[in-house]
Amino acid sequence: MRDPCAISNGLESFPAEADTREYAASLDATDPLRGFREKFIIPSKANIVSKKLAKPGLSPEPCIYFCGNSLGIQPKATAKYLEAHLDTWSSIGVGGHFTDIEDSPLKQWQLLAEQAAESMSKIVGAASEEVAAMGTLTMNLHLLLASFYKPTATKHKILMDWKAFPSDHYAIESHIAWHELDPKQSMVLIGPDEGESEISTEKILRYIDEHAAEAALILLPGIQYYTGQLFDIKKITEYAQSRNLTVGWDLAHAYANVELKLHEWNVDFAAWCTYKYGNSGPGGMGGLFVHERHGQVDYSEGEDVPKFRHRLTGWYGGDRSVRFKMDNKFKPIPGAGGFQLSNPSAIDLTSLCAALSVFDETSMTDIRKKSVKLTAYLEHLLLKDTTDETRQFDIITPSNPEARGAQLSLLLKPGLLQQVSQRLQEFGIVCDKREPGVVRVAPAPLYNTFTEVWTFVEQLKAALN
């Protein structure tokens, strides 16, 4: 278990008066990102416990929303962007595909995916051509695995997290079975050592060495959804590739949460959803990354015989210059855009572009800087005046700020989850719980405050006592 003073030895330290509301308010007053909270609609305390929604303005007291790791809240820009889209649709119908409307925040529908990809590329550290806004997380994982998982008789194994989110597990299992292989033989699960919650980088590298001769691919989460551990993407990618493994990452919990440099780190492929820290709305359009070296199109043998990485192809992956010729000669868009399938939902893209407009006003460097301090403050208050013997929870998320994002996962003592969850809900605090005893707390730096962190810890300790 961790030393309650450990946070003072990390990147952040706090004074003796840090456990007061006044100190939390002082942090909010000097927060460079404090203005971004006004760009979001915070759900009210009344609405989160009611089945009949109160009209805006009648229940103004906001809840404390620490569930951005599951679903981010709505940006105020969303309504404006959706209205612009609906106005285009109602006014010019099919012409919306090809017409740039003056004073609209949106490009023509045919270019909306590129508009989103350009903004997303800054969030994941890639060139805009390496990113595509399309589909959903699991769909994109299937498409990428269809292109990048090429098992042979000798190299067929896929290395993955032992507690992978079902999207990853089911997708990998089904692709192994599609190739008529046995998942029990071809799936290699990497878990923590006995008594630990964190999977060390060293253990992952050992597994790579152990299975390199038979492994074709490694697919890990950028951040483990349950524990909140942030993996060393750069080091693991470089090492796995040196052992001749293709490297993919599920960035569902890392996108818009931590700084990423997918191009610089030479990642082969990645996929993510955008509705968690990205705030695009429930089931919002996902994204994928394909490194530029895998997206090249070679015309050295003529315009009619392009050479490109095999993938499951679709009409919208074809270059716009020939897309409407309808001659069934596939000429892929260079880069990740060539992995697109069909005409994407303009409504989903509109919601995504609205959320991205907020990120366009800042940077992941600044977001991450606040996130580290916000999470450190949360940890400091949780551990203050407690010992291993008196504390009724363990923080199973790594204490090293470089090994976690905005989430702390609290493993409660047996039998406490329901009473704690009920108390938090009654006070208007929204967190995510995972049976049998984990509360996942995720203060999002764009809209959460230090005062909210202070209030949460006060109510949590009251619930535990």
Short mmCIF file of C-alpha atoms in Angstrom, two decimals:
data_model
loop_
_atom_site.label_atom_id
_atom_site.label_comp_id
_atom_site.label_asym_id
_atom_site.label_seq_id
_atom_site.Cartn_x
_atom_site.Cartn_y
_atom_site.Cartn_z
CA MET A 1 0.00 0.00 0.00
CA ARG A 2 1.18 3.52 -0.58
CA ASP A 3 2.60 6.07 1.81
CA PRO A 4 0.06 8.85 2.39
CA CYS A 5 2.88 11.39 2.05
CA ALA A 6 4.08 9.97 -1.26
CA ILE A 7 2.41 12.63 -3.35
CA SER A 8 4.73 15.24 -1.84
CA ASN A 9 7.64 13.40 -3.43
CA GLY A 10 6.09 13.45 -6.91
CA LEU A 11 5.51 16.25 -9.42
CA GLU A 12 3.08 18.07 -7.11
CA SER A 13 3.24 18.99 -3.43
CA PHE A 14 0.64 20.68 -1.29
CA PRO A 15 0.84 22.80 1.90
CA ALA A 16 -0.67 21.94 5.28
CA GLU A 17 -3.82 23.94 4.56
CA ALA A 18 -4.48 22.08 1.30
CA ASP A 19 -7.37 20.17 2.87
CA THR A 20 -9.50 23.31 3.20
CA ARG A 21 -12.18 24.52 0.83
CA GLU A 22 -10.48 27.91 0.76
CA TYR A 23 -7.28 26.39 -0.59
CA ALA A 24 -9.19 24.49 -3.27
CA ALA A 25 -10.93 27.73 -4.26
CA SER A 26 -7.54 29.45 -4.54
CA LEU A 27 -6.39 26.79 -7.02
CA ASP A 28 -9.52 27.39 -9.07
CA ALA A 29 -8.95 31.14 -9.04
CA THR A 30 -5.50 30.75 -10.60
CA ASP A 31 -6.38 27.92 -12.99
CA PRO A 32 -5.48 28.96 -16.58
CA LEU A 33 -8.24 26.69 -17.95
CA ARG A 34 -10.99 27.87 -15.58
CA GLY A 35 -12.89 29.60 -18.40
CA PHE A 36 -13.46 26.33 -20.25
CA ARG A 37 -16.01 25.15 -17.69
CA GLU A 38 -18.39 27.75 -19.09
CA LYS A 39 -18.21 26.03 -22.47
CA PHE A 40 -20.06 22.98 -21.11
CA ILE A 41 -23.53 22.23 -19.76
CA ILE A 42 -23.13 20.67 -16.31
CA PRO A 43 -26.04 18.33 -15.45
CA SER A 44 -28.05 19.55 -12.45
CA LYS A 45 -28.35 17.75 -9.13
CA ALA A 46 -32.12 17.60 -9.59
CA ASN A 47 -31.99 16.01 -13.03
CA ILE A 48 -29.53 13.24 -12.25
CA VAL A 49 -31.94 11.74 -9.70
CA SER A 50 -35.15 12.35 -11.65
CA LYS A 51 -36.89 10.65 -14.56
CA LYS A 52 -38.56 13.90 -15.55
CA LEU A 53 -36.10 16.50 -16.72
CA ALA A 54 -36.44 19.98 -15.32
CA LYS A 55 -36.34 22.85 -17.77
CA PRO A 56 -33.05 24.74 -17.99
CA GLY A 57 -32.82 27.43 -15.35
CA LEU A 58 -35.29 25.84 -12.93
CA SER A 59 -32.69 23.59 -11.29
CA PRO A 60 -29.45 25.50 -11.68
CA GLU A 61 -27.36 23.79 -9.00
CA PRO A 62 -24.89 21.62 -10.91
CA CYS A 63 -23.90 18.14 -9.93
CA ILE A 64 -20.29 17.11 -9.52
CA TYR A 65 -19.62 15.12 -12.67
CA PHE A 66 -16.58 12.86 -12.33
CA CYS A 67 -17.63 10.37 -15.01
CA GLY A 68 -15.86 11.73 -18.10
CA ASN A 69 -14.03 8.41 -18.35
CA SER A 70 -17.39 6.87 -19.28
CA LEU A 71 -19.26 9.71 -20.99
CA GLY A 72 -18.23 13.33 -21.21
CA ILE A 73 -20.77 16.10 -20.75
CA GLN A 74 -22.26 18.21 -23.53
CA PRO A 75 -20.36 21.20 -24.91
CA LYS A 76 -22.53 24.28 -25.44
CA ALA A 77 -21.21 24.37 -29.00
CA THR A 78 -23.06 21.13 -29.78
CA ALA A 79 -26.46 22.79 -30.09
CA LYS A 80 -25.04 25.54 -32.32
CA TYR A 81 -23.32 23.05 -34.61
CA LEU A 82 -26.34 20.75 -34.83
CA GLU A 83 -28.58 23.70 -35.64
CA ALA A 84 -26.21 24.70 -38.45
CA HIS A 85 -26.29 21.16 -39.82
CA LEU A 86 -30.08 20.93 -39.64
CA ASP A 87 -30.44 24.31 -41.33
CA THR A 88 -28.25 23.11 -44.19
CA TRP A 89 -30.17 19.88 -44.55
CA SER A 90 -33.58 21.56 -44.47
CA SER A 91 -32.52 24.37 -46.82
CA ILE A 92 -30.57 22.67 -49.61
CA GLY A 93 -31.01 18.93 -49.11
CA VAL A 94 -28.46 16.89 -51.04
CA GLY A 95 -26.57 20.06 -51.89
CA GLY A 96 -25.18 19.98 -48.36
CA HIS A 97 -22.67 17.37 -49.54
CA PHE A 98 -20.98 19.84 -51.88
CA THR A 99 -21.75 23.36 -50.63
CA ASP A 100 -19.78 25.38 -48.11
CA ILE A 101 -22.34 27.55 -46.31
CA GLU A 102 -21.23 31.05 -45.34
CA ASP A 103 -21.04 31.67 -41.57
CA SER A 104 -21.46 27.95 -40.83
CA PRO A 105 -18.92 26.32 -38.47
CA LEU A 106 -19.13 23.21 -40.64
CA LYS A 107 -17.59 22.32 -43.95
CA GLN A 108 -19.69 20.65 -46.65
CA TRP A 109 -20.75 17.17 -45.59
CA GLN A 110 -18.30 15.48 -47.95
CA LEU A 111 -15.44 17.20 -46.09
CA LEU A 112 -16.74 16.90 -42.53
CA ALA A 113 -14.70 13.78 -41.77
CA GLU A 114 -11.57 15.62 -42.86
CA GLN A 115 -12.52 18.60 -40.69
CA ALA A 116 -12.78 16.30 -37.69
CA ALA A 117 -9.59 14.40 -38.55
CA GLU A 118 -7.58 17.61 -38.74
CA SER A 119 -8.57 18.56 -35.19
CA MET A 120 -8.23 15.01 -33.84
CA SER A 121 -4.74 14.67 -35.27
CA LYS A 122 -3.55 17.37 -32.85
CA ILE A 123 -5.00 15.45 -29.92
CA VAL A 124 -3.24 12.18 -30.83
CA GLY A 125 0.03 13.61 -32.16
CA ALA A 126 -0.26 12.70 -35.82
CA ALA A 127 -0.44 14.21 -39.26
CA SER A 128 -4.01 14.87 -40.36
CA GLU A 129 -3.57 12.34 -43.18
CA GLU A 130 -2.82 9.64 -40.61
CA VAL A 131 -6.18 10.06 -38.86
CA ALA A 132 -9.71 9.20 -39.98
CA ALA A 133 -12.98 10.06 -38.25
CA MET A 134 -15.20 7.07 -38.84
CA GLY A 135 -17.22 4.26 -37.35
CA THR A 136 -17.08 3.19 -33.74
CA LEU A 137 -14.28 1.77 -31.62
CA THR A 138 -15.06 -1.91 -32.09
CA MET A 139 -15.81 -1.53 -35.79
CA ASN A 140 -12.51 0.28 -36.31
CA LEU A 141 -10.64 -2.39 -34.34
CA HIS A 142 -12.12 -5.04 -36.64
CA LEU A 143 -11.13 -3.08 -39.75
CA LEU A 144 -7.60 -2.54 -38.50
CA LEU A 145 -7.14 -6.13 -37.42
CA ALA A 146 -8.35 -7.26 -40.85
CA SER A 147 -5.49 -5.27 -42.35
CA PHE A 148 -2.73 -5.74 -39.78
CA TYR A 149 -3.25 -9.24 -38.38
CA LYS A 150 -1.71 -11.61 -40.90
CA PRO A 151 -1.01 -14.84 -39.05
CA THR A 152 1.21 -17.56 -40.42
CA ALA A 153 1.79 -21.12 -39.29
CA THR A 154 4.66 -19.94 -37.12
CA LYS A 155 3.66 -16.35 -36.19
CA HIS A 156 0.03 -16.24 -35.10
CA LYS A 157 -0.15 -15.07 -31.48
CA ILE A 158 -1.65 -11.77 -30.32
CA LEU A 159 -0.42 -10.33 -27.02
CA MET A 160 -3.01 -8.38 -25.04
CA ASP A 161 -4.05 -7.10 -21.62
CA TRP A 162 -5.38 -9.80 -19.28
CA LYS A 163 -8.38 -7.62 -18.31
CA ALA A 164 -9.00 -6.05 -21.70
CA PHE A 165 -12.24 -4.21 -22.30
CA PRO A 166 -14.71 -6.58 -24.02
CA SER A 167 -14.37 -4.65 -27.32
CA ASP A 168 -10.74 -5.69 -27.58
CA HIS A 169 -11.19 -9.20 -26.27
CA TYR A 170 -14.11 -10.10 -28.51
CA ALA A 171 -12.54 -8.51 -31.59
CA ILE A 172 -9.22 -10.31 -31.14
CA GLU A 173 -10.88 -13.62 -30.31
CA SER A 174 -13.09 -13.43 -33.40
CA HIS A 175 -10.21 -12.60 -35.75
CA ILE A 176 -8.18 -15.51 -34.45
CA ALA A 177 -11.16 -17.80 -34.97
CA TRP A 178 -11.75 -16.29 -38.45
CA HIS A 179 -8.32 -17.59 -39.41
CA GLU A 180 -9.34 -21.01 -38.05
CA LEU A 181 -6.95 -20.75 -35.14
CA ASP A 182 -7.58 -21.59 -31.50
CA PRO A 183 -7.87 -18.50 -29.27
CA LYS A 184 -6.59 -20.56 -26.34
CA GLN A 185 -3.34 -21.04 -28.23
CA SER A 186 -3.11 -17.71 -30.04
CA MET A 187 -4.26 -15.23 -27.35
CA VAL A 188 -1.55 -14.36 -24.85
CA LEU A 189 -2.89 -12.47 -21.82
CA ILE A 190 -0.48 -10.28 -19.87
CA GLY A 191 -1.50 -9.64 -16.26
CA PRO A 192 0.04 -8.11 -13.15
CA ASP A 193 2.15 -10.07 -10.71
CA GLU A 194 0.43 -11.65 -7.71
CA GLY A 195 -0.82 -9.02 -5.29
CA GLU A 196 -0.27 -6.15 -7.73
CA SER A 197 -2.74 -4.15 -9.82
CA GLU A 198 -0.19 -2.55 -12.15
CA ILE A 199 1.36 -4.41 -15.09
CA SER A 200 4.98 -3.33 -15.19
CA THR A 201 6.58 -2.33 -18.48
CA GLU A 202 9.35 -4.79 -17.73
CA LYS A 203 6.86 -7.65 -17.58
CA ILE A 204 5.34 -6.66 -20.91
CA LEU A 205 8.80 -6.61 -22.48
CA ARG A 206 9.53 -10.04 -21.02
CA TYR A 207 6.34 -11.41 -22.56
CA ILE A 208 7.34 -9.92 -25.90
CA ASP A 209 10.70 -11.70 -25.68
CA GLU A 210 9.10 -14.94 -24.58
CA HIS A 211 6.59 -15.05 -27.44
CA ALA A 212 8.38 -13.08 -30.16
CA ALA A 213 9.03 -16.12 -32.34
CA GLU A 214 5.32 -16.96 -32.49
CA ALA A 215 3.71 -13.53 -32.06
CA ALA A 216 2.35 -11.52 -34.97
CA LEU A 217 0.84 -8.57 -33.14
CA ILE A 218 0.44 -6.84 -29.79
CA LEU A 219 -2.68 -4.81 -28.95
CA LEU A 220 -2.84 -3.03 -25.61
CA PRO A 221 -4.96 -0.25 -24.11
CA GLY A 222 -3.23 3.10 -23.84
CA ILE A 223 -4.91 3.38 -20.44
CA GLN A 224 -6.33 0.33 -18.70
CA TYR A 225 -10.01 1.12 -18.12
CA TYR A 226 -10.29 -0.62 -14.71
CA THR A 227 -7.10 0.43 -12.94
CA GLY A 228 -6.44 3.63 -14.88
CA GLN A 229 -2.83 2.63 -15.62
CA LEU A 230 -1.21 4.51 -18.50
CA PHE A 231 1.17 2.24 -20.40
CA ASP A 232 4.53 3.37 -21.74
CA ILE A 233 3.36 3.48 -25.36
CA LYS A 234 6.64 4.73 -26.77
CA LYS A 235 8.89 2.15 -25.08
CA ILE A 236 6.58 -0.82 -25.64
CA THR A 237 6.04 0.09 -29.30
CA GLU A 238 9.75 0.44 -30.02
CA TYR A 239 10.62 -2.80 -28.24
CA ALA A 240 7.85 -4.87 -29.84
CA GLN A 241 8.74 -3.65 -33.31
CA SER A 242 12.38 -4.54 -32.70
CA ARG A 243 11.11 -8.10 -32.14
CA ASN A 244 9.17 -8.02 -35.43
CA LEU A 245 5.71 -7.50 -33.94
CA THR A 246 3.06 -5.18 -35.36
CA VAL A 247 1.87 -2.77 -32.66
CA GLY A 248 -1.66 -1.45 -32.16
CA TRP A 249 -3.24 0.57 -29.35
CA ASP A 250 -6.79 0.97 -28.08
CA LEU A 251 -6.86 4.61 -26.97
CA ALA A 252 -10.46 4.72 -25.70
CA HIS A 253 -9.35 6.05 -22.30
CA ALA A 254 -6.24 7.87 -23.50
CA TYR A 255 -7.78 10.02 -26.26
CA ALA A 256 -8.23 13.63 -25.08
CA ASN A 257 -6.89 12.55 -21.68
CA VAL A 258 -3.10 12.35 -21.99
CA GLU A 259 -0.51 13.63 -24.44
CA LEU A 260 0.02 11.24 -27.34
CA LYS A 261 2.62 11.27 -30.12
CA LEU A 262 1.50 8.41 -32.32
CA HIS A 263 3.51 9.44 -35.38
CA GLU A 264 6.70 10.17 -33.47
CA TRP A 265 6.37 6.94 -31.48
CA ASN A 266 6.03 5.02 -34.77
CA VAL A 267 2.82 3.25 -33.72
CA ASP A 268 1.49 1.03 -36.51
CA PHE A 269 -2.21 1.60 -35.85
CA ALA A 270 -4.62 2.78 -33.16
CA ALA A 271 -8.34 3.25 -32.59
CA TRP A 272 -10.42 5.21 -30.10
CA CYS A 273 -13.88 6.41 -29.20
CA THR A 274 -14.55 10.12 -28.75
CA TYR A 275 -17.39 10.26 -26.24
CA LYS A 276 -15.39 9.93 -23.01
CA TYR A 277 -12.91 12.74 -22.41
CA GLY A 278 -13.64 13.84 -25.98
CA ASN A 279 -17.27 14.86 -25.21
CA SER A 280 -18.74 14.01 -28.63
CA GLY A 281 -21.93 12.42 -27.24
CA PRO A 282 -23.07 8.86 -26.47
CA GLY A 283 -22.01 6.46 -29.19
CA GLY A 284 -20.23 9.31 -30.97
CA MET A 285 -18.14 8.71 -34.06
CA GLY A 286 -14.78 7.08 -33.42
CA GLY A 287 -11.36 7.60 -34.86
CA LEU A 288 -8.41 5.61 -36.10
CA PHE A 289 -4.74 6.16 -36.79
CA VAL A 290 -2.64 4.47 -39.46
CA HIS A 291 1.01 5.45 -39.66
CA GLU A 292 1.93 7.15 -42.92
CA ARG A 293 4.15 4.25 -44.00
CA HIS A 294 1.11 1.96 -44.03
CA GLY A 295 -1.11 4.40 -45.88
CA GLN A 296 1.03 4.98 -48.95
CA VAL A 297 -0.40 4.42 -52.42
CA ASP A 298 2.08 3.46 -55.14
CA TYR A 299 1.25 4.28 -58.77
CA SER A 300 4.60 3.22 -60.22
CA GLU A 301 2.87 0.60 -62.38
CA GLY A 302 0.23 3.01 -63.66
CA GLU A 303 -2.81 4.95 -62.49
CA ASP A 304 -5.09 1.95 -62.94
CA VAL A 305 -3.02 -0.44 -60.80
CA PRO A 306 -2.40 1.27 -57.46
CA LYS A 307 -0.49 -0.71 -54.86
CA PHE A 308 -1.54 -0.24 -51.24
CA ARG A 309 -1.80 -2.05 -47.97
CA HIS A 310 -4.63 -4.56 -48.06
CA ARG A 311 -7.72 -3.54 -46.11
CA LEU A 312 -11.48 -4.09 -46.21
CA THR A 313 -12.41 -1.44 -48.75
CA GLY A 314 -15.43 0.77 -49.21
CA TRP A 315 -16.66 3.54 -51.48
CA TYR A 316 -15.73 6.43 -49.18
CA GLY A 317 -12.13 5.26 -48.98
CA GLY A 318 -11.78 6.14 -52.65
CA ASP A 319 -10.25 9.40 -53.79
CA ARG A 320 -12.86 12.14 -54.27
CA SER A 321 -11.46 12.97 -57.72
CA VAL A 322 -12.79 9.65 -59.05
CA ARG A 323 -15.34 8.68 -56.38
CA PHE A 324 -18.34 9.57 -58.50
CA LYS A 325 -17.14 7.93 -61.70
CA MET A 326 -18.72 4.71 -60.42
CA ASP A 327 -16.31 2.60 -62.49
CA ASN A 328 -15.53 0.20 -59.61
CA LYS A 329 -11.81 0.91 -59.90
CA PHE A 330 -10.71 1.53 -56.31
CA LYS A 331 -8.23 4.38 -56.02
CA PRO A 332 -7.65 4.75 -52.26
CA ILE A 333 -7.13 8.04 -50.50
CA PRO A 334 -3.52 8.06 -49.26
CA GLY A 335 -3.29 7.67 -45.51
CA ALA A 336 -5.92 6.68 -42.97
CA GLY A 337 -8.70 8.16 -45.13
CA GLY A 338 -8.31 5.20 -47.45
CA PHE A 339 -9.66 2.93 -44.70
CA GLN A 340 -13.08 4.66 -44.72
CA LEU A 341 -16.02 2.59 -45.86
CA SER A 342 -19.24 4.44 -46.51
CA ASN A 343 -20.81 7.88 -46.29
CA PRO A 344 -20.42 8.78 -42.58
CA SER A 345 -23.23 10.13 -40.42
CA ALA A 346 -23.19 13.91 -40.75
CA ILE A 347 -25.01 14.29 -37.44
CA ASP A 348 -22.38 12.27 -35.60
CA LEU A 349 -19.61 14.20 -37.34
CA THR A 350 -21.33 17.46 -36.43
CA SER A 351 -21.37 16.56 -32.72
CA LEU A 352 -17.74 15.49 -32.96
CA CYS A 353 -16.70 18.73 -34.68
CA ALA A 354 -18.54 20.73 -32.01
CA ALA A 355 -16.58 19.00 -29.25
CA LEU A 356 -13.33 19.38 -31.16
CA SER A 357 -13.94 23.12 -31.50
CA VAL A 358 -13.36 23.35 -27.74
CA PHE A 359 -10.08 21.43 -27.95
CA ASP A 360 -9.00 23.68 -30.83
CA GLU A 361 -8.92 26.57 -28.33
CA THR A 362 -6.29 24.96 -26.12
CA SER A 363 -3.69 22.18 -26.30
CA MET A 364 -3.22 18.73 -24.85
CA THR A 365 -0.09 20.06 -23.12
CA ASP A 366 -2.15 22.57 -21.14
CA ILE A 367 -4.98 20.10 -20.53
CA ARG A 368 -2.54 17.49 -19.27
CA LYS A 369 -0.78 19.98 -17.01
CA LYS A 370 -4.02 20.76 -15.18
CA SER A 371 -5.04 17.11 -15.16
CA VAL A 372 -1.85 16.06 -13.38
CA LYS A 373 -2.39 18.67 -10.68
CA LEU A 374 -6.11 17.95 -10.34
CA THR A 375 -5.52 14.21 -9.93
CA ALA A 376 -2.58 14.78 -7.58
CA TYR A 377 -4.79 16.99 -5.40
CA LEU A 378 -7.44 14.27 -5.37
CA GLU A 379 -4.87 11.70 -4.30
CA HIS A 380 -3.42 14.01 -1.64
CA LEU A 381 -6.81 14.58 -0.01
CA LEU A 382 -7.75 10.90 -0.18
CA LEU A 383 -4.58 9.81 1.61
CA LYS A 384 -4.32 12.66 4.11
CA ASP A 385 -4.68 11.64 7.77
CA THR A 386 -5.06 7.97 6.88
CA THR A 387 -2.91 4.88 7.21
CA ASP A 388 -3.02 1.45 5.66
CA GLU A 389 -4.78 0.22 8.81
CA THR A 390 -7.47 2.92 8.97
CA ARG A 391 -8.11 3.51 5.28
CA GLN A 392 -11.18 1.74 3.93
CA PHE A 393 -10.00 1.78 0.32
CA ASP A 394 -6.90 1.25 -1.77
CA ILE A 395 -5.97 3.37 -4.78
CA ILE A 396 -5.17 0.76 -7.43
CA THR A 397 -4.13 3.37 -10.01
CA PRO A 398 -0.36 3.97 -10.17
CA SER A 399 0.89 6.80 -7.94
CA ASN A 400 3.35 7.94 -10.61
CA PRO A 401 1.66 10.77 -12.57
CA GLU A 402 3.46 9.57 -15.70
CA ALA A 403 1.71 6.21 -15.40
CA ARG A 404 -1.89 7.42 -15.15
CA GLY A 405 -4.36 9.84 -16.68
CA ALA A 406 -7.25 11.71 -15.08
CA GLN A 407 -8.72 8.64 -13.36
CA LEU A 408 -8.13 7.21 -9.89
CA SER A 409 -9.70 3.81 -9.21
CA LEU A 410 -10.59 3.24 -5.55
CA LEU A 411 -10.96 -0.36 -4.41
CA LEU A 412 -13.28 -0.23 -1.40
CA LYS A 413 -13.32 -2.72 1.43
CA PRO A 414 -15.86 -5.52 0.84
CA GLY A 415 -19.49 -4.54 1.31
CA LEU A 416 -19.02 -0.77 1.03
CA LEU A 417 -19.71 -0.13 -2.66
CA GLN A 418 -23.50 0.21 -2.48
CA GLN A 419 -23.62 2.52 0.55
CA VAL A 420 -20.87 4.73 -0.87
CA SER A 421 -22.50 4.90 -4.28
CA GLN A 422 -25.86 5.77 -2.74
CA ARG A 423 -24.35 8.55 -0.59
CA LEU A 424 -22.52 10.08 -3.54
CA GLN A 425 -25.63 9.97 -5.71
CA GLU A 426 -27.76 11.58 -3.01
CA PHE A 427 -25.29 14.43 -2.78
CA GLY A 428 -25.24 14.88 -6.54
CA ILE A 429 -21.88 13.32 -7.34
CA VAL A 430 -21.65 11.21 -10.50
CA CYS A 431 -18.92 8.55 -10.57
CA ASP A 432 -18.58 5.20 -12.23
CA LYS A 433 -18.68 2.01 -10.16
CA ARG A 434 -17.44 -1.42 -11.13
CA GLU A 435 -18.43 -4.53 -9.21
CA PRO A 436 -17.47 -5.85 -6.80
CA GLY A 437 -15.91 -2.79 -5.15
CA VAL A 438 -14.30 -0.19 -7.41
CA VAL A 439 -15.27 3.46 -7.75
CA ARG A 440 -13.62 5.13 -10.74
CA VAL A 441 -13.17 8.85 -10.13
CA ALA A 442 -12.23 10.97 -13.14
CA PRO A 443 -12.07 14.76 -12.75
CA ALA A 444 -11.85 16.11 -16.31
CA PRO A 445 -9.64 19.21 -16.54
CA LEU A 446 -11.80 21.07 -19.07
CA TYR A 447 -14.85 21.29 -16.83
CA ASN A 448 -14.07 20.02 -13.33
CA THR A 449 -12.65 22.11 -10.49
CA PHE A 450 -10.38 21.71 -7.48
CA THR A 451 -13.29 22.68 -5.24
CA GLU A 452 -15.30 19.80 -6.66
CA VAL A 453 -12.42 17.46 -5.83
CA TRP A 454 -12.40 18.77 -2.26
CA THR A 455 -16.17 18.28 -1.94
CA PHE A 456 -16.01 14.78 -3.39
CA VAL A 457 -13.39 13.65 -0.87
CA GLU A 458 -15.38 15.19 1.99
CA GLN A 459 -18.50 13.26 0.95
CA LEU A 460 -16.62 10.02 0.24
CA LYS A 461 -15.05 9.99 3.71
CA ALA A 462 -18.41 10.78 5.26
CA ALA A 463 -19.94 7.85 3.39
CA LEU A 464 -17.16 5.53 4.52
CA ASN A 465 -17.55 6.58 8.14
#
